[in-house]
mmCIF file of C-alpha atoms in Angstrom:
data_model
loop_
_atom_site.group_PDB
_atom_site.id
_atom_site.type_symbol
_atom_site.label_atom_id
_atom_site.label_comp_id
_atom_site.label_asym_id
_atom_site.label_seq_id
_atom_site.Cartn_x
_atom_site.Cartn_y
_atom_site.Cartn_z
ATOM 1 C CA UNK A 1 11.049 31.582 12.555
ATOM 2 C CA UNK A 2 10.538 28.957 10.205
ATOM 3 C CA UNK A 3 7.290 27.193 9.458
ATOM 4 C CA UNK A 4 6.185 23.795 8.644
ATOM 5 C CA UNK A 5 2.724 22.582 7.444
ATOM 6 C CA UNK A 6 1.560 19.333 7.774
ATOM 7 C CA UNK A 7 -1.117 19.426 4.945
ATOM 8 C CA UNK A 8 -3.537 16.185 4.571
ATOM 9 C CA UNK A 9 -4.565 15.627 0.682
ATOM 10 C CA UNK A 10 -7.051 13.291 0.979
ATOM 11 C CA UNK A 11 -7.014 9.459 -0.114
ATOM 12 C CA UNK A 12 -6.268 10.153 -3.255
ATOM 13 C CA UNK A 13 -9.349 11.959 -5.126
ATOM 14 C CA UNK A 14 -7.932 15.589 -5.897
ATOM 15 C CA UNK A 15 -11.413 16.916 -4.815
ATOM 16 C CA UNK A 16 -10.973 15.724 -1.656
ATOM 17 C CA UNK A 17 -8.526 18.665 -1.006
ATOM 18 C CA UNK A 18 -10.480 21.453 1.822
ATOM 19 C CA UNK A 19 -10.361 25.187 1.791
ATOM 20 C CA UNK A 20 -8.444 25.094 4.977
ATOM 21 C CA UNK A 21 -5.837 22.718 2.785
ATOM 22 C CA UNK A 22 -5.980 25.276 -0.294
ATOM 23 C CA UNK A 23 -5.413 28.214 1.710
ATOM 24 C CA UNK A 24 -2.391 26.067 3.548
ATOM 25 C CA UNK A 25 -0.876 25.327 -0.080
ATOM 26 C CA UNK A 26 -0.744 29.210 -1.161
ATOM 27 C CA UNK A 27 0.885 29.789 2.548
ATOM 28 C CA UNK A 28 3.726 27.681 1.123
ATOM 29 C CA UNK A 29 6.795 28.585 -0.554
ATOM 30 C CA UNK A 30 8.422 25.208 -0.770
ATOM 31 C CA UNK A 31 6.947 21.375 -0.894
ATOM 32 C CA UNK A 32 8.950 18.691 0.638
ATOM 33 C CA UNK A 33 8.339 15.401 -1.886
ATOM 34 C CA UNK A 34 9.431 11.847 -0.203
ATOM 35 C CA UNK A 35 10.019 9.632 -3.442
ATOM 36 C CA UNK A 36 9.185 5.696 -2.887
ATOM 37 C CA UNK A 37 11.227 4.643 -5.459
ATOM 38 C CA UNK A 38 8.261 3.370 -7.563
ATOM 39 C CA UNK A 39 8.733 2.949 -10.993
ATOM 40 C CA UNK A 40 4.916 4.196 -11.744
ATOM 41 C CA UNK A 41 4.344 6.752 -9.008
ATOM 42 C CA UNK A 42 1.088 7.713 -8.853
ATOM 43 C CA UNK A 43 1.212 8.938 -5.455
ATOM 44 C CA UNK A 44 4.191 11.615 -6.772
ATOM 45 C CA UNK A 45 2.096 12.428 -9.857
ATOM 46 C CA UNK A 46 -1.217 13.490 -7.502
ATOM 47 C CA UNK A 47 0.796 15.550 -5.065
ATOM 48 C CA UNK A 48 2.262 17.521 -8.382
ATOM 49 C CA UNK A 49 -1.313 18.088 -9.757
ATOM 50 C CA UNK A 50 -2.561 18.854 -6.369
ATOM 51 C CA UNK A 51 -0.054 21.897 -6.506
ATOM 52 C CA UNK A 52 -0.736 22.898 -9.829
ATOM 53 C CA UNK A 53 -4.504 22.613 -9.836
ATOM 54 C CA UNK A 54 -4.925 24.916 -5.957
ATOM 55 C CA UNK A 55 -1.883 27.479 -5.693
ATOM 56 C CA UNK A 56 -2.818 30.816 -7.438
ATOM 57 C CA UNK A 57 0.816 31.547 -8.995
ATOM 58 C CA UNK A 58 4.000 29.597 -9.415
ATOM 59 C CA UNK A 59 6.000 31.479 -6.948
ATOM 60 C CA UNK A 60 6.414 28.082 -5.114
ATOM 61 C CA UNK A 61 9.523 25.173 -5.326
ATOM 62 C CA UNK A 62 8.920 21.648 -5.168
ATOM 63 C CA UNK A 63 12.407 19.857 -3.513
ATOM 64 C CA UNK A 64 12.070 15.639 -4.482
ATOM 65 C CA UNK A 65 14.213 13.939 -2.300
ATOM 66 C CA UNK A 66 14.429 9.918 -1.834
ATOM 67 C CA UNK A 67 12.617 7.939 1.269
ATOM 68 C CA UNK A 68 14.841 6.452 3.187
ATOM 69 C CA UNK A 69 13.756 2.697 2.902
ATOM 70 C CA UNK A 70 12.850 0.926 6.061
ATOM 71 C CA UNK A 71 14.376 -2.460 6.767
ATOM 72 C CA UNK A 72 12.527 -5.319 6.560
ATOM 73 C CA UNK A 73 15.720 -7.846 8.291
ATOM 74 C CA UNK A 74 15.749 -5.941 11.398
ATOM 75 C CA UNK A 75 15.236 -7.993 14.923
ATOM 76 C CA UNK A 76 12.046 -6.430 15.773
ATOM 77 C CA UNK A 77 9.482 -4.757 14.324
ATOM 78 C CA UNK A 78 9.391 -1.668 16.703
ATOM 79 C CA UNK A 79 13.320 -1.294 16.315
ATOM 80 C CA UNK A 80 12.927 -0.914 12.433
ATOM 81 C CA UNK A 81 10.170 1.405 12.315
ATOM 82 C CA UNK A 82 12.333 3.499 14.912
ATOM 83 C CA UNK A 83 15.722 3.404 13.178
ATOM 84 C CA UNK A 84 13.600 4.057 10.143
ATOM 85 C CA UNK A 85 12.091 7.200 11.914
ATOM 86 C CA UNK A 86 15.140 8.365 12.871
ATOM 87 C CA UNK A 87 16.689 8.276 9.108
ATOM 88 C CA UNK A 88 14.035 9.860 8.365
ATOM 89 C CA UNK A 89 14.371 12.431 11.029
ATOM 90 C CA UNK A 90 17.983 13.230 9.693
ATOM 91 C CA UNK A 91 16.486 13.905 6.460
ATOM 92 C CA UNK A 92 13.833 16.221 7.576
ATOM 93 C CA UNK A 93 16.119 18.120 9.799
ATOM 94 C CA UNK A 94 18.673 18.625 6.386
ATOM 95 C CA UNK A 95 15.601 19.739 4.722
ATOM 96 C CA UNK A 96 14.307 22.054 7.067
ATOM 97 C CA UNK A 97 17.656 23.552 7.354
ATOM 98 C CA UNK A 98 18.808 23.858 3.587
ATOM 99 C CA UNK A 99 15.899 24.450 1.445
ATOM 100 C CA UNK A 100 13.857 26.715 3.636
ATOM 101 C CA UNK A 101 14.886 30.582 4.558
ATOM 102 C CA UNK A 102 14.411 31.928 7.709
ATOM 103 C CA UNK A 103 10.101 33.529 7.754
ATOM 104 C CA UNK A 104 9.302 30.969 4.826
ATOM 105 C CA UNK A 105 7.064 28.313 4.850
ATOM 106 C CA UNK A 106 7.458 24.974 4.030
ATOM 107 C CA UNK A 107 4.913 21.995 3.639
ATOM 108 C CA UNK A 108 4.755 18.033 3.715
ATOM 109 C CA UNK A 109 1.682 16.636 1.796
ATOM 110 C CA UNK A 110 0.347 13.534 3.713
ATOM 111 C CA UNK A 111 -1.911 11.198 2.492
ATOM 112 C CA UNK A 112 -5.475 10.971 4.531
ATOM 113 C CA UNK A 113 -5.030 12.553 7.931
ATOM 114 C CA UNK A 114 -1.621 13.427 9.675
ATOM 115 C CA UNK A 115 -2.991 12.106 12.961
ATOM 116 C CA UNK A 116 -4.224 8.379 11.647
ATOM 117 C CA UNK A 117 -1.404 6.390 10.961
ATOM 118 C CA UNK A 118 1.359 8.891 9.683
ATOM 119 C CA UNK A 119 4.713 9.150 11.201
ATOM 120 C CA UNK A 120 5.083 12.927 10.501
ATOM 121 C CA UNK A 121 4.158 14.725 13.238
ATOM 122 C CA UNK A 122 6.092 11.746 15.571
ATOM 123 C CA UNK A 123 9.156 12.900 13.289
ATOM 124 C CA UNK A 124 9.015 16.439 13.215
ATOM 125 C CA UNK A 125 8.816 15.895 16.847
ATOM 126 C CA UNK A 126 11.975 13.934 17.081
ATOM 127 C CA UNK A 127 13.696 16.217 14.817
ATOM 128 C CA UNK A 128 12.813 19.529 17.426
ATOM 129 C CA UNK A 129 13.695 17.093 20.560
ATOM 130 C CA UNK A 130 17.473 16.800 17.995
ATOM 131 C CA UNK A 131 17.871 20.748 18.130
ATOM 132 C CA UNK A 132 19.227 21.131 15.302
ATOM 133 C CA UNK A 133 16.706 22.811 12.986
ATOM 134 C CA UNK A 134 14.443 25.258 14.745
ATOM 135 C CA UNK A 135 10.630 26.032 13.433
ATOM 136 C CA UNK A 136 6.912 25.948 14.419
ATOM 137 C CA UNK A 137 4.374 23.385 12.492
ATOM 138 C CA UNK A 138 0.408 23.574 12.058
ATOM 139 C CA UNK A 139 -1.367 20.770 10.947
ATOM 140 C CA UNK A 140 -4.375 20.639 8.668
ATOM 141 C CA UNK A 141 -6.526 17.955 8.844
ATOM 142 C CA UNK A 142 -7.234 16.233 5.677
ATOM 143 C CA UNK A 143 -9.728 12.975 4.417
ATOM 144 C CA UNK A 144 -8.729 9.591 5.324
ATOM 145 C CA UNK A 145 -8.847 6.532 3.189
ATOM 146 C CA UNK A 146 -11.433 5.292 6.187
ATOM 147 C CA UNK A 147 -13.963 7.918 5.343
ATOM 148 C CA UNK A 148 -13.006 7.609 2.068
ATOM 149 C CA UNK A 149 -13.887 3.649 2.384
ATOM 150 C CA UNK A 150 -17.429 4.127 4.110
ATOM 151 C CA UNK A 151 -18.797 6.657 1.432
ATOM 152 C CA UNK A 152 -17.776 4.459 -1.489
ATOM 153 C CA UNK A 153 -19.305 1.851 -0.180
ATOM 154 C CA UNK A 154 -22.562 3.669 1.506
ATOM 155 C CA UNK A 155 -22.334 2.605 5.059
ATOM 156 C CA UNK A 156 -21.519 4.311 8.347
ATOM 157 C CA UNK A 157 -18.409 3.400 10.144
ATOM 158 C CA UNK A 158 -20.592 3.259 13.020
ATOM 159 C CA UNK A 159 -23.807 1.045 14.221
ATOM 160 C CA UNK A 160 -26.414 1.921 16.514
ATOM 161 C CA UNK A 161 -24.285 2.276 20.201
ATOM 162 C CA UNK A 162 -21.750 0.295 18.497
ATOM 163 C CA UNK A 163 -17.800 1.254 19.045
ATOM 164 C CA UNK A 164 -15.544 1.130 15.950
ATOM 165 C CA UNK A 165 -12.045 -0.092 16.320
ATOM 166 C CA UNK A 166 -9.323 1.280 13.735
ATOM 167 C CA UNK A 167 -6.406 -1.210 13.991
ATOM 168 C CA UNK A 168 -4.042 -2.923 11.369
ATOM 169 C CA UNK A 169 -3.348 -5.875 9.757
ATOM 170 C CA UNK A 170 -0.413 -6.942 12.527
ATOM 171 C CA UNK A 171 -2.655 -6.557 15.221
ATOM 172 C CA UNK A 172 -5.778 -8.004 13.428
ATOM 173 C CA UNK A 173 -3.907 -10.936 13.109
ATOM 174 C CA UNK A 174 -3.189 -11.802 16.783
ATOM 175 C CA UNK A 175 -6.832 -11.609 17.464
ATOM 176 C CA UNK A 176 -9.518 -14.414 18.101
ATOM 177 C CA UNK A 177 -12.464 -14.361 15.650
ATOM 178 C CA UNK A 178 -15.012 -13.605 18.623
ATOM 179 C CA UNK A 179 -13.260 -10.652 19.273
ATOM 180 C CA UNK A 180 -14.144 -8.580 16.250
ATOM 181 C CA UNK A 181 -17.451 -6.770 15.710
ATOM 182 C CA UNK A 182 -17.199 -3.640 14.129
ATOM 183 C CA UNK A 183 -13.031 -3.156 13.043
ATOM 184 C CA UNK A 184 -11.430 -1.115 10.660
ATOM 185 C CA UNK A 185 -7.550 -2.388 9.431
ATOM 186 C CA UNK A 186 -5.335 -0.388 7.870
ATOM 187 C CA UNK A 187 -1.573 -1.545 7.274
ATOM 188 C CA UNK A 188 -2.622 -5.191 5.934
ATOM 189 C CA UNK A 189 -0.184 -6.220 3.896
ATOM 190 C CA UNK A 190 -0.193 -10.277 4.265
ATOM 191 C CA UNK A 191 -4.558 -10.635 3.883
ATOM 192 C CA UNK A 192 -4.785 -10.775 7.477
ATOM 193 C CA UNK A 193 -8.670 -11.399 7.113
ATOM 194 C CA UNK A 194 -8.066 -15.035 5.979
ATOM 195 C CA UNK A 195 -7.662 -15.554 9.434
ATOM 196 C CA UNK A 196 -11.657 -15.759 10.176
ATOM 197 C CA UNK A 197 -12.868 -16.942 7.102
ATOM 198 C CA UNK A 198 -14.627 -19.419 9.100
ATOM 199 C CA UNK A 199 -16.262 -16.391 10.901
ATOM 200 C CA UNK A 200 -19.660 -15.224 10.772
ATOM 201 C CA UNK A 201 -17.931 -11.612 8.961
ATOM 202 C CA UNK A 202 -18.811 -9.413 6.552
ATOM 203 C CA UNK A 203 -15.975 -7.374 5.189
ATOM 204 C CA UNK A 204 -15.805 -3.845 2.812
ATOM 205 C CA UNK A 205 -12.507 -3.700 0.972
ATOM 206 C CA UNK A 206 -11.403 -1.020 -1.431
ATOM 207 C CA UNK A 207 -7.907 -0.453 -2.927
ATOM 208 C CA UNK A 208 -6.565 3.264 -4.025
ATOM 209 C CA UNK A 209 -9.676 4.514 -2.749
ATOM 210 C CA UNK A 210 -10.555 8.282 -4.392
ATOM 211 C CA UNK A 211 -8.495 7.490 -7.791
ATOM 212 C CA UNK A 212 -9.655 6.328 -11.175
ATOM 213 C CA UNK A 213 -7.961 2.550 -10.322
ATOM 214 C CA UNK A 214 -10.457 2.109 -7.074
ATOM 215 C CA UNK A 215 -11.417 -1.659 -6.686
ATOM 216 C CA UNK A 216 -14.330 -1.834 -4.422
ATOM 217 C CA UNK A 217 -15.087 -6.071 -3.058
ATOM 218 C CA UNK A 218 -17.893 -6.465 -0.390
ATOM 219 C CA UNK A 219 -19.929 -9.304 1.201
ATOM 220 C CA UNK A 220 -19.678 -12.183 3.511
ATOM 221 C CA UNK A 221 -16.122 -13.201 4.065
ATOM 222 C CA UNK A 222 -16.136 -16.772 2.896
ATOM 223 C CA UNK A 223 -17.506 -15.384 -0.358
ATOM 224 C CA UNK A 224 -15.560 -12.954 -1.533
ATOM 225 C CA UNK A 225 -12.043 -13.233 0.601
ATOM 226 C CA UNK A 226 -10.509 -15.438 -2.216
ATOM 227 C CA UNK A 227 -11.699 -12.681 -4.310
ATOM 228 C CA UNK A 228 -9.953 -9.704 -3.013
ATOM 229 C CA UNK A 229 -6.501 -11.581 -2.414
ATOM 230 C CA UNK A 230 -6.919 -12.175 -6.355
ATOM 231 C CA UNK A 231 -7.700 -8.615 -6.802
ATOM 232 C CA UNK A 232 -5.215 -7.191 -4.621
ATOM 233 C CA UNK A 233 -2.444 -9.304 -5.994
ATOM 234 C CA UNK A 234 -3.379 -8.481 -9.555
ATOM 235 C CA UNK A 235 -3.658 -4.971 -8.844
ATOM 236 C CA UNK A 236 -0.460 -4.700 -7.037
ATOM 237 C CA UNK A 237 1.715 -6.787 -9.670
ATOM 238 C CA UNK A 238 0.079 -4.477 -12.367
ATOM 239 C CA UNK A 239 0.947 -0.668 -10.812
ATOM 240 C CA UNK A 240 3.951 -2.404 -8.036
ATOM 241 C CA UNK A 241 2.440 -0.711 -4.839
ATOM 242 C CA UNK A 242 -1.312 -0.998 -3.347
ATOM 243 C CA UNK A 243 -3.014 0.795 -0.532
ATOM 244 C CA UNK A 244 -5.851 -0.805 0.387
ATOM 245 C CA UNK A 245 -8.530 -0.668 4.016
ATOM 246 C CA UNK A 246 -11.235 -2.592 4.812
ATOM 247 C CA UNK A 247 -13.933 -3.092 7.112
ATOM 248 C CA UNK A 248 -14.876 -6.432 9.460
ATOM 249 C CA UNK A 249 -18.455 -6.254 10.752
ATOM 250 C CA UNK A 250 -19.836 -8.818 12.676
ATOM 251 C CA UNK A 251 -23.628 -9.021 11.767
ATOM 252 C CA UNK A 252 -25.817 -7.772 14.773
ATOM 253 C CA UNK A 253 -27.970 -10.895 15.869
#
């Protein structure tokens, strides 16, 4: 039988790697690499140094292949993340089937956590439910740009009996103001915190989070919202991709 890992790296500081994650990286005899297409790919970079710094040896291949790009034009937004899933599915399943013998091991390194916002383990699914690659997968958990977010900026995610919603930009922006106490948003590509400017909000932003180009903004909305659409704009013309999180909090009356 065939194996897959799911391995989570972190948000992007090497260090954030875990001994569960180092020991899953010396299991592995070949690395499945999704490139972007970015010009300056960081991302690609860290997941080759990640390699090279933890696996004892170099009895290990590394197969690059290119993301399949999702379409922007399509109808709905559910429809083109799921006709993206399933190119992607096709891909994996090729994978799967041509690079990796039968008892080897193979591996996906995913940013943060596999379970927060990562379409793996949905497409590994799909690609079992397709029968036409058979294998097991384990998944090791792995540092999430929200954790990542809170220490940088020295607060817990959490107040006193307070709940803490993790949502994204998309969804953010169909809310009403009142709504929001204590949110994290991922996914936010269009600054949907402009929205409640007006809002008694304080946000936490921070871009690449972990990596030596982390941009850290904080303080009450209407101050500093300008401020990190300048910053993420700059930042994103300047390396042509950005990953970037932040926190709403309502202050507690």
């Amino acid at each position: 039988m065939k194996t897959i890992l799911i391995i989570g790296i972190g948000a992007g500081n090497p260090e954030h790697i875990t001994v569960q994650a180092i020991k899953a990286l010396n299991r592995t005899q070949v690395f499945f690499i999704l490139d972007k297409g970015y010009a300056n790919d960081d991302l690609l970079a860290l997941r080759r140094d990640i390699c090279t710094r933890y696996i004892e040896g170099h009895d290990y291949r590394l197969v690059q292949v290119s993301d399949p790009r999702r379409d922007s034009d399509s109808p709905s937004y559910r429809s083109g993340i799921e006709h993206w899933h399933e190119q992607r599915a096709a891909l994996f399943e090729q994978l799967i089937s041509d690079e990796l013998k039968p008892g080897q091991t193979g591996a996906f390194l995913v940013w943060g956590d596999p379970a927060l916002y990562d379409s793996t383990l949905r497409i590994l699914d799909h690609v079992l439910a397709r029968g036409g690659a058979s294998f097991k997968y384990d998944v090791i958990p792995g540092i999430t740009s929200v954790q990542a977010l809170a220490a940088a900026h020295r607060i817990g995610l959490n107040r006193i009996g307070e709940p803490v919603d993790i949502t994204t930009g998309r969804q953010i922006a169909a809310q009403q103001g009142g709504d929001i106490h204590n949110s994290v948003v991922m996914l936010d590509a269009h600054c949907a915190f402009e929205r409640f400017v007006d809002q008694a909000l304080h946000i936490y932003w921070g871009a690449y989070l972990g990596t030596a180009d982390e941009i850290l903004i904080s303080g009450p909305l209407h101050e500093v919202g300008a401020q990190i659409r300048e910053a993420r704009e700059t930042a994103r013309a300047r390396k042509g991709w950005i990953m970037d999180t932040y926190i709403l909090r309502r202050a507690v009356s």
